[in-house]
Amino acid sequence: MTATPFPVSEIVATRRPHRKDAARNYDALLEAARAAFAEHGADASLEDIARRAGVGIGTLYRNFPTRRDLFETVYADEVNTLCRAAVELADREPWAALTAWLDRFAGYMVTKRAVREALDGESDIFQACRESMYAAGGPLLERAQRAGAARADMDFGDLLRMVAGITATVFDDDAQRDRVLAIAMDGVRAVR
Amino acid sequence: MTATPFPVSEIVATRRPHRKDAARNYDALLEAARAAFAEHGADASLEDIARRAGVGIGTLYRNFPTRRDLFETVYADEVNTLCRAAVELADREPWAALTAWLDRFAGYMVTKRAVREALDGESDIFQACRESMYAAGGPLLERAQRAGAARADMDFGDLLRMVAGITATVFDDDAQRDRVLAIAMDGVRAVR
DNA sequence: ACTGTAGCGGAGGTACCCCTCCGGTTCAAT
DNA sequence: ATTGAACCGGAGGGGTACCTCCGCTACAGT
């Protein structure tokens, strides 16, 4: 509520190296990790990630001594993007802004699910990310609630969980996913 | 729609052995597998399942030559229970019957999620189970729709996916899960 | 009680993954 | 151009999971 939505990445311990080749490897690893987590979930093989990044396994471990470090960094990255998006959406209508943001949120859920699975909530960074995300997205819901567009008897956590759950599911096609999400959002709208 | 909701287990290839000790082992394996899948998801260790069941790994492989066989059997079991429940609920009010069944459905989702992950939809049994479940549960939704309790512009598949997604998510506590599910169900109800 | 057979358990070969360690390489500051 | 510090890759030891195979066990039918 009071926290600024930005400093998440600065909390993360591991930092991007200064040297050119090192920085390139760091980026490649992060990108490969993102893909691997999205594909295989929490227990993607670290060796596979290094392979995909075209980097030795040793390099991976130097940058991210722990599997957790890698997770945290990838996750913090996504959250930052999400926070920035919330700010950019501030000028739209309350309900439109909220749903637009939730759309983005849904896009980043693949990673989040893996992270949640791996970190199991017992991480400082995870906590910081959550706060940061609530600080960024929470106001969107509150605004919609004040405008009478969203029901008042729910909080931002409820909404996030709902959207997260639905988007994490396997659907026949994207149309079905959108349809189901819309139905659920009708429940959020219903102020009667 | 026309299919009877019961024959699922008969489709499954592996069958319960006749001999007393063998049957006991079979049951123990199934129970251990159910627990392991619920706990560790799709990639639970087969050796661990055998250990939990107090049975040699060889016994597991004799009963279920493939990981898939084990999955299918466990899954078919759950589906059968679910189908039976649908019949028992037939005498309640349309909306109440529907939500009550979805409650049971949610309870079995833990296994289903693992199965879905493992089988990836490319299984005959999976297909048969789905049909069986739709045949059993679909009428509950249709009845609610005819009664004007549920919106008409959605089908049973949509509903199942929605509930499945939400219940598969990690919540702070059961109260939150129920709250979120209720919100989403308000979206289903909303006939305006 | 006898006996054939269905069923049992787990050792062991193979494969993969985790993580450490260190000799060689590459950058960037002088 | 030199040089030393930072960085690189991957071999290798330890662990676990998968699955097969076979000598032994215990059930059930006579």
Short mmCIF file of C-alpha atoms (C1' of nucleotides) in Angstrom, two decimals:
data_model
loop_
_atom_site.label_atom_id
_atom_site.label_comp_id
_atom_site.label_asym_id
_atom_site.label_seq_id
_atom_site.Cartn_x
_atom_site.Cartn_y
_atom_site.Cartn_z
CA MET A 1 0.00 0.00 0.00
CA THR A 2 2.79 2.38 0.85
CA ALA A 3 5.63 0.43 -0.76
CA THR A 4 6.73 1.61 -4.16
CA PRO A 5 6.29 -1.12 -6.75
CA PHE A 6 9.75 -1.00 -8.20
CA PRO A 7 12.61 -2.09 -6.01
CA VAL A 8 12.06 -5.82 -6.31
CA SER A 9 14.99 -6.57 -8.56
CA GLU A 10 17.32 -4.72 -6.28
CA ILE A 11 16.43 -7.05 -3.46
CA VAL A 12 17.57 -10.05 -5.41
CA ALA A 13 21.04 -11.01 -4.28
CA THR A 14 22.63 -12.13 -7.54
CA ARG A 15 23.48 -9.26 -9.83
CA ARG A 16 24.20 -8.98 -13.49
CA PRO A 17 27.98 -9.16 -14.08
CA HIS A 18 29.92 -6.24 -15.50
CA ARG A 19 32.07 -7.97 -18.06
CA LYS A 20 30.62 -8.23 -21.53
CA ASP A 21 30.79 -12.00 -22.04
CA ALA A 22 29.65 -12.62 -18.51
CA ALA A 23 26.66 -10.36 -18.95
CA ARG A 24 25.71 -12.11 -22.16
CA ASN A 25 25.85 -15.47 -20.46
CA TYR A 26 23.81 -14.17 -17.58
CA ASP A 27 21.08 -13.00 -19.91
CA ALA A 28 21.11 -16.21 -21.90
CA LEU A 29 20.76 -18.22 -18.71
CA LEU A 30 17.86 -16.17 -17.51
CA GLU A 31 16.08 -16.51 -20.82
CA ALA A 32 16.71 -20.25 -20.98
CA ALA A 33 15.52 -20.62 -17.41
CA ARG A 34 12.34 -18.74 -18.15
CA ALA A 35 11.61 -21.07 -21.04
CA ALA A 36 12.54 -24.20 -19.12
CA PHE A 37 10.42 -23.30 -16.12
CA ALA A 38 7.48 -22.52 -18.34
CA GLU A 39 7.88 -25.84 -20.08
CA HIS A 40 8.90 -28.28 -17.38
CA GLY A 41 7.78 -26.49 -14.26
CA ALA A 42 9.62 -26.27 -11.02
CA ASP A 43 11.95 -29.20 -11.56
CA ALA A 44 13.44 -28.35 -14.88
CA SER A 45 16.95 -29.69 -15.20
CA LEU A 46 19.64 -27.12 -14.47
CA GLU A 47 21.99 -28.88 -16.82
CA ASP A 48 19.40 -28.59 -19.52
CA ILE A 49 19.05 -24.89 -18.86
CA ALA A 50 22.79 -24.43 -19.18
CA ARG A 51 22.74 -26.43 -22.41
CA ARG A 52 19.93 -24.32 -23.86
CA ALA A 53 21.79 -21.18 -22.93
CA GLY A 54 24.89 -22.51 -24.70
CA VAL A 55 26.84 -22.25 -21.50
CA GLY A 56 28.75 -24.62 -19.26
CA ILE A 57 27.07 -25.90 -16.16
CA GLY A 58 29.79 -24.25 -14.11
CA THR A 59 28.76 -20.85 -15.41
CA LEU A 60 25.22 -21.43 -14.33
CA TYR A 61 26.28 -22.30 -10.82
CA ARG A 62 28.58 -19.30 -10.58
CA ASN A 63 25.78 -16.92 -11.43
CA PHE A 64 23.12 -18.75 -9.47
CA PRO A 65 24.67 -20.83 -6.72
CA THR A 66 21.28 -22.23 -5.81
CA ARG A 67 18.33 -23.36 -7.82
CA ARG A 68 16.40 -20.95 -5.70
CA ASP A 69 18.58 -18.03 -6.78
CA LEU A 70 17.71 -18.70 -10.37
CA PHE A 71 14.03 -18.95 -9.61
CA GLU A 72 14.03 -15.78 -7.63
CA THR A 73 15.77 -13.79 -10.30
CA VAL A 74 13.49 -14.98 -13.08
CA TYR A 75 10.47 -14.34 -10.96
CA ALA A 76 11.55 -10.90 -9.83
CA ASP A 77 12.04 -9.98 -13.46
CA GLU A 78 8.50 -10.89 -14.36
CA VAL A 79 7.08 -9.07 -11.40
CA ASN A 80 8.92 -5.92 -12.33
CA THR A 81 7.46 -6.00 -15.79
CA LEU A 82 4.04 -6.46 -14.29
CA CYS A 83 4.48 -3.54 -11.93
CA ARG A 84 5.52 -1.28 -14.72
CA ALA A 85 2.44 -2.31 -16.71
CA ALA A 86 0.18 -1.31 -13.83
CA VAL A 87 1.50 2.22 -13.90
CA GLU A 88 1.02 2.51 -17.63
CA LEU A 89 -2.60 1.43 -17.32
CA ALA A 90 -3.51 4.11 -14.81
CA ASP A 91 -5.26 6.39 -17.29
CA ARG A 92 -7.85 3.91 -18.55
CA GLU A 93 -11.32 3.41 -17.15
CA PRO A 94 -11.36 1.50 -13.86
CA TRP A 95 -12.81 -1.78 -15.08
CA ALA A 96 -10.91 -1.76 -18.37
CA ALA A 97 -7.65 -1.03 -16.61
CA LEU A 98 -8.20 -3.88 -14.20
CA THR A 99 -9.00 -6.47 -16.83
CA ALA A 100 -6.17 -5.31 -19.05
CA TRP A 101 -3.73 -5.74 -16.22
CA LEU A 102 -5.10 -9.15 -15.34
CA ASP A 103 -4.50 -10.13 -18.94
CA ARG A 104 -0.82 -9.35 -18.57
CA PHE A 105 -0.78 -11.04 -15.24
CA ALA A 106 -2.17 -14.17 -16.81
CA GLY A 107 0.65 -14.13 -19.34
CA TYR A 108 3.23 -14.31 -16.60
CA MET A 109 1.53 -16.99 -14.63
CA VAL A 110 3.33 -19.87 -16.24
CA THR A 111 6.52 -18.87 -14.55
CA LYS A 112 4.83 -17.97 -11.36
CA ARG A 113 3.30 -21.36 -10.97
CA ALA A 114 6.69 -23.01 -11.22
CA VAL A 115 8.14 -20.59 -8.74
CA ARG A 116 5.37 -21.04 -6.28
CA GLU A 117 5.88 -24.75 -6.52
CA ALA A 118 9.62 -24.49 -5.95
CA LEU A 119 9.86 -21.75 -3.37
CA ASP A 120 6.79 -22.84 -1.48
CA GLY A 121 6.26 -19.32 -0.13
CA GLU A 122 9.21 -19.46 2.22
CA SER A 123 11.35 -16.90 0.48
CA ASP A 124 12.04 -13.28 1.35
CA ILE A 125 12.14 -12.32 -2.29
CA PHE A 126 8.88 -14.03 -2.91
CA GLN A 127 7.40 -12.00 -0.12
CA ALA A 128 8.83 -8.77 -1.48
CA CYS A 129 7.52 -9.56 -4.95
CA ARG A 130 4.09 -10.20 -3.63
CA GLU A 131 4.05 -6.88 -1.80
CA SER A 132 5.36 -5.10 -4.82
CA MET A 133 2.74 -6.65 -7.03
CA TYR A 134 -0.05 -5.89 -4.59
CA ALA A 135 1.14 -2.32 -4.37
CA ALA A 136 1.03 -2.03 -8.14
CA GLY A 137 -2.13 -3.96 -8.96
CA GLY A 138 -4.17 -3.52 -5.79
CA PRO A 139 -5.11 0.06 -6.55
CA LEU A 140 -6.59 -1.05 -9.86
CA LEU A 141 -9.09 -3.22 -8.06
CA GLU A 142 -9.79 -0.61 -5.41
CA ARG A 143 -10.44 1.96 -8.06
CA ALA A 144 -12.89 -0.36 -9.81
CA GLN A 145 -14.57 -1.04 -6.49
CA ARG A 146 -14.95 2.64 -5.70
CA ALA A 147 -16.39 3.18 -9.16
CA GLY A 148 -18.98 0.49 -8.44
CA ALA A 149 -17.70 -1.74 -11.20
CA ALA A 150 -16.34 -4.53 -9.00
CA ARG A 151 -17.92 -6.14 -5.97
CA ALA A 152 -16.63 -4.86 -2.66
CA ASP A 153 -16.53 -8.11 -0.68
CA MET A 154 -13.29 -9.42 -2.08
CA ASP A 155 -9.67 -8.37 -1.97
CA PHE A 156 -6.86 -8.28 -4.47
CA GLY A 157 -5.44 -11.58 -3.24
CA ASP A 158 -8.72 -13.32 -4.01
CA LEU A 159 -8.76 -11.91 -7.49
CA LEU A 160 -5.19 -12.86 -8.25
CA ARG A 161 -5.66 -16.41 -7.08
CA MET A 162 -8.79 -16.78 -9.15
CA VAL A 163 -7.20 -15.55 -12.33
CA ALA A 164 -4.02 -17.46 -11.63
CA GLY A 165 -5.89 -20.70 -11.14
CA ILE A 166 -7.97 -20.39 -14.25
CA THR A 167 -5.16 -19.37 -16.54
CA ALA A 168 -2.92 -22.14 -15.27
CA THR A 169 -5.40 -24.73 -16.49
CA VAL A 170 -5.20 -26.55 -19.78
CA PHE A 171 -7.99 -25.57 -22.17
CA ASP A 172 -9.12 -26.94 -25.49
CA ASP A 173 -8.21 -23.65 -27.11
CA ASP A 174 -7.63 -20.01 -26.28
CA ALA A 175 -11.24 -19.17 -27.00
CA GLN A 176 -12.39 -21.43 -24.21
CA ARG A 177 -9.89 -19.93 -21.80
CA ASP A 178 -11.16 -16.45 -22.58
CA ARG A 179 -14.75 -17.56 -22.26
CA VAL A 180 -14.20 -19.15 -18.86
CA LEU A 181 -12.22 -16.19 -17.62
CA ALA A 182 -15.00 -13.88 -18.71
CA ILE A 183 -17.55 -15.94 -16.82
CA ALA A 184 -15.50 -15.80 -13.66
CA MET A 185 -14.97 -12.07 -14.11
CA ASP A 186 -18.74 -11.69 -14.32
CA GLY A 187 -18.74 -12.98 -10.78
CA VAL A 188 -16.29 -10.26 -9.82
CA ARG A 189 -18.38 -7.62 -11.53
CA ALA A 190 -21.67 -8.64 -10.02
CA VAL A 191 -22.45 -5.90 -7.54
CA ARG A 192 -26.11 -6.69 -8.15
CA MET B 1 -24.99 -37.91 -23.43
CA THR B 2 -26.09 -41.40 -24.33
CA ALA B 3 -23.20 -43.30 -22.77
CA THR B 4 -23.85 -44.81 -19.40
CA PRO B 5 -21.53 -43.34 -16.80
CA PHE B 6 -20.23 -46.58 -15.37
CA PRO B 7 -18.09 -48.75 -17.59
CA VAL B 8 -14.89 -46.76 -17.23
CA SER B 9 -13.04 -49.17 -15.01
CA GLU B 10 -13.80 -52.01 -17.35
CA ILE B 11 -11.98 -50.24 -20.12
CA VAL B 12 -8.80 -50.13 -18.12
CA ALA B 13 -6.53 -52.92 -19.23
CA THR B 14 -4.93 -53.95 -15.96
CA ARG B 15 -7.22 -55.91 -13.72
CA ARG B 16 -7.28 -56.73 -10.06
CA PRO B 17 -5.64 -60.14 -9.49
CA HIS B 18 -7.58 -63.08 -8.12
CA ARG B 19 -5.17 -64.41 -5.54
CA LYS B 20 -5.59 -63.04 -2.05
CA ASP B 21 -2.09 -61.69 -1.46
CA ALA B 22 -1.88 -60.33 -4.96
CA ALA B 23 -5.17 -58.50 -4.59
CA ARG B 24 -3.99 -56.96 -1.33
CA ASN B 25 -0.80 -55.73 -2.96
CA TYR B 26 -2.77 -54.36 -5.87
CA ASP B 27 -4.97 -52.34 -3.57
CA ALA B 28 -2.03 -51.11 -1.51
CA LEU B 29 -0.27 -49.96 -4.65
CA LEU B 30 -3.30 -48.09 -5.89
CA GLU B 31 -3.75 -46.37 -2.57
CA ALA B 32 -0.06 -45.46 -2.33
CA ALA B 33 -0.12 -44.18 -5.88
CA ARG B 34 -3.13 -42.01 -5.19
CA ALA B 35 -1.35 -40.45 -2.23
CA ALA B 36 1.93 -40.02 -4.09
CA PHE B 37 0.31 -38.42 -7.10
CA ALA B 38 -1.62 -36.04 -4.88
CA GLU B 39 1.56 -35.10 -3.07
CA HIS B 40 4.24 -35.05 -5.72
CA GLY B 41 2.20 -34.67 -8.87
CA ALA B 42 2.82 -36.43 -12.14
CA ASP B 43 6.43 -37.36 -11.53
CA ALA B 44 6.15 -39.12 -8.22
CA SER B 45 8.76 -41.83 -7.90
CA LEU B 46 7.50 -45.31 -8.71
CA GLU B 47 10.02 -46.82 -6.35
CA ASP B 48 8.68 -44.59 -3.63
CA ILE B 49 5.15 -45.73 -4.37
CA ALA B 50 6.24 -49.34 -4.09
CA ARG B 51 7.99 -48.55 -0.80
CA ARG B 52 4.90 -46.85 0.61
CA ALA B 53 2.78 -49.79 -0.40
CA GLY B 54 5.21 -52.12 1.38
CA VAL B 55 5.79 -53.97 -1.84
CA GLY B 56 8.76 -54.76 -4.04
CA ILE B 57 9.32 -52.68 -7.12
CA GLY B 58 8.90 -55.78 -9.21
CA THR B 59 5.36 -56.20 -7.96
CA LEU B 60 4.51 -52.71 -9.02
CA TYR B 61 5.78 -53.29 -12.52
CA ARG B 62 3.96 -56.59 -12.83
CA ASN B 63 0.65 -54.97 -11.98
CA PHE B 64 1.29 -51.79 -13.92
CA PRO B 65 3.86 -52.32 -16.64
CA THR B 66 3.82 -48.66 -17.51
CA ARG B 67 3.65 -45.52 -15.45
CA ARG B 68 0.71 -44.70 -17.62
CA ASP B 69 -1.12 -47.86 -16.60
CA LEU B 70 -0.89 -46.84 -12.99
CA PHE B 71 -2.12 -43.37 -13.73
CA GLU B 72 -5.01 -44.59 -15.77
CA THR B 73 -6.18 -47.01 -13.14
CA VAL B 74 -6.03 -44.49 -10.33
CA TYR B 75 -7.79 -41.95 -12.46
CA ALA B 76 -10.51 -44.28 -13.65
CA ASP B 77 -11.20 -45.14 -10.03
CA GLU B 78 -11.77 -41.52 -9.10
CA VAL B 79 -13.97 -40.92 -12.09
CA ASN B 80 -16.16 -43.85 -11.21
CA THR B 81 -16.68 -42.52 -7.73
CA LEU B 82 -17.59 -39.18 -9.21
CA CYS B 83 -20.08 -40.71 -11.61
CA ARG B 84 -21.77 -42.58 -8.81
CA ALA B 85 -22.04 -39.35 -6.85
CA ALA B 86 -23.83 -37.65 -9.73
CA VAL B 87 -26.56 -40.25 -9.69
CA GLU B 88 -27.05 -39.93 -5.95
CA LEU B 89 -27.48 -36.18 -6.25
CA ALA B 90 -30.27 -36.39 -8.80
CA ASP B 91 -33.07 -35.68 -6.34
CA ARG B 92 -31.82 -32.33 -5.04
CA GLU B 93 -32.71 -28.94 -6.43
CA PRO B 94 -30.96 -28.14 -9.71
CA TRP B 95 -28.52 -25.52 -8.46
CA ALA B 96 -27.81 -27.28 -5.17
CA ALA B 97 -27.18 -30.56 -6.95
CA LEU B 98 -24.78 -28.91 -9.33
CA THR B 99 -22.72 -27.18 -6.67
CA ALA B 100 -22.69 -30.24 -4.46
CA TRP B 101 -21.31 -32.32 -7.30
CA LEU B 102 -18.71 -29.71 -8.14
CA ASP B 103 -17.61 -29.90 -4.53
CA ARG B 104 -16.88 -33.58 -4.91
CA PHE B 105 -15.27 -32.93 -8.23
CA ALA B 106 -12.95 -30.42 -6.61
CA GLY B 107 -11.92 -33.03 -4.08
CA TYR B 108 -10.72 -35.33 -6.81
CA MET B 109 -8.92 -32.70 -8.75
CA VAL B 110 -5.59 -33.24 -7.09
CA THR B 111 -5.24 -36.57 -8.79
CA LYS B 112 -6.69 -35.34 -12.00
CA ARG B 113 -4.19 -32.57 -12.31
CA ALA B 114 -1.33 -35.03 -12.02
CA VAL B 115 -2.94 -37.31 -14.55
CA ARG B 116 -3.58 -34.58 -17.02
CA GLU B 117 0.03 -33.56 -16.69
CA ALA B 118 1.27 -37.08 -17.26
CA LEU B 119 -1.11 -38.34 -19.91
CA ASP B 120 -1.37 -35.10 -21.78
CA GLY B 121 -4.74 -35.98 -23.21
CA GLU B 122 -3.40 -38.63 -25.54
CA SER B 123 -4.92 -41.61 -23.84
CA ASP B 124 -7.94 -43.66 -24.77
CA ILE B 125 -8.84 -44.17 -21.15
CA PHE B 126 -8.60 -40.49 -20.52
CA GLN B 127 -11.03 -39.94 -23.33
CA ALA B 128 -13.41 -42.56 -22.01
CA CYS B 129 -13.26 -41.06 -18.55
CA ARG B 130 -14.03 -37.66 -19.83
CA GLU B 131 -17.07 -38.94 -21.69
CA SER B 132 -18.21 -40.86 -18.70
CA MET B 133 -17.85 -37.83 -16.48
CA TYR B 134 -19.63 -35.58 -18.91
CA ALA B 135 -22.44 -38.08 -19.19
CA ALA B 136 -22.78 -38.11 -15.42
CA GLY B 137 -22.26 -34.45 -14.58
CA GLY B 138 -23.44 -32.72 -17.73
CA PRO B 139 -27.13 -33.27 -17.01
CA LEU B 140 -26.71 -31.50 -13.69
CA LEU B 141 -25.68 -28.34 -15.47
CA GLU B 142 -28.34 -28.71 -18.14
CA ARG B 143 -31.00 -29.12 -15.51
CA ALA B 144 -29.82 -25.98 -13.74
CA GLN B 145 -29.84 -24.14 -17.05
CA ARG B 146 -33.36 -25.24 -17.86
CA ALA B 147 -34.43 -24.15 -14.40
CA GLY B 148 -32.99 -20.71 -15.10
CA ALA B 149 -30.45 -21.03 -12.32
CA ALA B 150 -27.35 -21.17 -14.50
CA ARG B 151 -26.45 -19.07 -17.52
CA ALA B 152 -27.11 -20.74 -20.85
CA ASP B 153 -24.08 -19.54 -22.81
CA MET B 154 -21.62 -22.04 -21.41
CA ASP B 155 -21.17 -25.77 -21.52
CA PHE B 156 -20.13 -28.39 -19.02
CA GLY B 157 -16.54 -28.37 -20.22
CA ASP B 158 -16.23 -24.69 -19.46
CA LEU B 159 -17.56 -25.21 -15.99
CA LEU B 160 -15.28 -28.13 -15.22
CA ARG B 161 -12.21 -26.30 -16.36
CA MET B 162 -13.09 -23.29 -14.31
CA VAL B 163 -13.60 -25.22 -11.13
CA ALA B 164 -10.60 -27.39 -11.81
CA GLY B 165 -8.35 -24.41 -12.29
CA ILE B 166 -9.46 -22.62 -9.18
CA THR B 167 -9.30 -25.60 -6.90
CA ALA B 168 -5.87 -26.57 -8.14
CA THR B 169 -4.45 -23.28 -6.95
CA VAL B 170 -2.68 -22.74 -3.65
CA PHE B 171 -4.68 -20.56 -1.30
CA ASP B 172 -3.87 -18.96 2.03
CA ASP B 173 -6.54 -21.09 3.64
CA ASP B 174 -9.67 -23.07 2.84
CA ALA B 175 -11.85 -20.06 3.56
CA GLN B 176 -10.22 -18.14 0.75
CA ARG B 177 -10.62 -21.03 -1.64
CA ASP B 178 -14.32 -21.23 -0.86
CA ARG B 179 -14.72 -17.49 -1.19
CA VAL B 180 -13.05 -17.38 -4.60
CA LEU B 181 -14.98 -20.37 -5.82
CA ALA B 182 -18.20 -18.70 -4.73
CA ILE B 183 -17.31 -15.55 -6.64
CA ALA B 184 -16.64 -17.51 -9.79
CA MET B 185 -19.86 -19.46 -9.34
CA ASP B 186 -21.69 -16.16 -9.14
CA GLY B 187 -20.48 -15.64 -12.67
CA VAL B 188 -22.03 -18.96 -13.64
CA ARG B 189 -25.28 -18.09 -11.94
CA ALA B 190 -25.61 -14.63 -13.39
CA VAL B 191 -28.47 -14.99 -15.81
CA ARG B 192 -29.10 -11.28 -15.29
"C1'" DA C 1 -0.81 -83.09 2.14
"C1'" DC C 2 1.01 -82.18 -2.46
"C1'" DT C 3 2.38 -79.61 -6.10
"C1'" DG C 4 2.39 -76.58 -10.03
"C1'" DT C 5 2.08 -72.03 -10.87
"C1'" DA C 6 1.06 -67.24 -10.07
"C1'" DG C 7 3.20 -64.08 -7.58
"C1'" DC C 8 7.06 -62.02 -4.85
"C1'" DG C 9 11.21 -59.01 -3.86
"C1'" DG C 10 15.19 -56.69 -4.79
"C1'" DA C 11 19.92 -56.71 -6.94
"C1'" DG C 12 21.93 -54.44 -10.59
"C1'" DG C 13 22.65 -52.15 -15.31
"C1'" DT C 14 21.63 -47.76 -17.41
"C1'" DA C 15 20.60 -43.14 -17.49
"C1'" DC C 16 20.12 -38.74 -15.77
"C1'" DC C 17 20.85 -35.01 -12.52
"C1'" DC C 18 23.16 -32.37 -8.95
"C1'" DC C 19 27.08 -29.84 -7.67
"C1'" DT C 20 32.28 -29.08 -7.07
"C1'" DC C 21 36.59 -28.12 -8.68
"C1'" DC C 22 40.30 -26.53 -11.47
"C1'" DG C 23 43.24 -25.78 -15.69
"C1'" DG C 24 42.60 -22.89 -19.49
"C1'" DT C 25 40.63 -18.59 -21.68
"C1'" DT C 26 39.10 -13.82 -22.33
"C1'" DC C 27 38.28 -9.40 -21.07
"C1'" DA C 28 39.54 -4.65 -19.72
"C1'" DA C 29 42.45 -1.60 -17.35
"C1'" DT C 30 46.96 0.08 -17.61
"C1'" DA D 1 50.91 -4.99 -25.78
"C1'" DT D 2 50.80 -6.74 -21.22
"C1'" DT D 3 48.91 -8.81 -17.46
"C1'" DG D 4 46.19 -10.39 -13.76
"C1'" DA D 5 41.75 -10.98 -12.33
"C1'" DA D 6 37.40 -12.52 -13.65
"C1'" DC D 7 35.26 -15.87 -16.07
"C1'" DC D 8 34.74 -20.09 -18.70
"C1'" DG D 9 33.64 -25.18 -19.64
"C1'" DG D 10 33.09 -29.70 -18.52
"C1'" DA D 11 35.02 -33.89 -16.26
"C1'" DG D 12 33.84 -36.56 -12.42
"C1'" DG D 13 32.00 -38.26 -7.83
"C1'" DG D 14 27.72 -39.09 -5.50
"C1'" DG D 15 22.96 -39.81 -5.61
"C1'" DT D 16 18.45 -41.35 -7.27
"C1'" DA D 17 15.05 -43.23 -10.55
"C1'" DC D 18 13.82 -46.39 -14.11
"C1'" DC D 19 13.09 -50.99 -15.48
"C1'" DT D 20 14.53 -56.06 -16.18
"C1'" DC D 21 15.39 -60.43 -14.66
"C1'" DC D 22 15.39 -64.47 -11.94
"C1'" DG D 23 15.70 -67.48 -7.79
"C1'" DC D 24 12.47 -67.98 -4.07
"C1'" DT D 25 7.63 -68.06 -1.74
"C1'" DA D 26 2.98 -68.95 -0.77
"C1'" DC D 27 -1.39 -69.67 -2.52
"C1'" DA D 28 -5.23 -72.64 -4.33
"C1'" DG D 29 -6.95 -76.62 -6.55
"C1'" DT D 30 -6.85 -81.62 -6.19
#
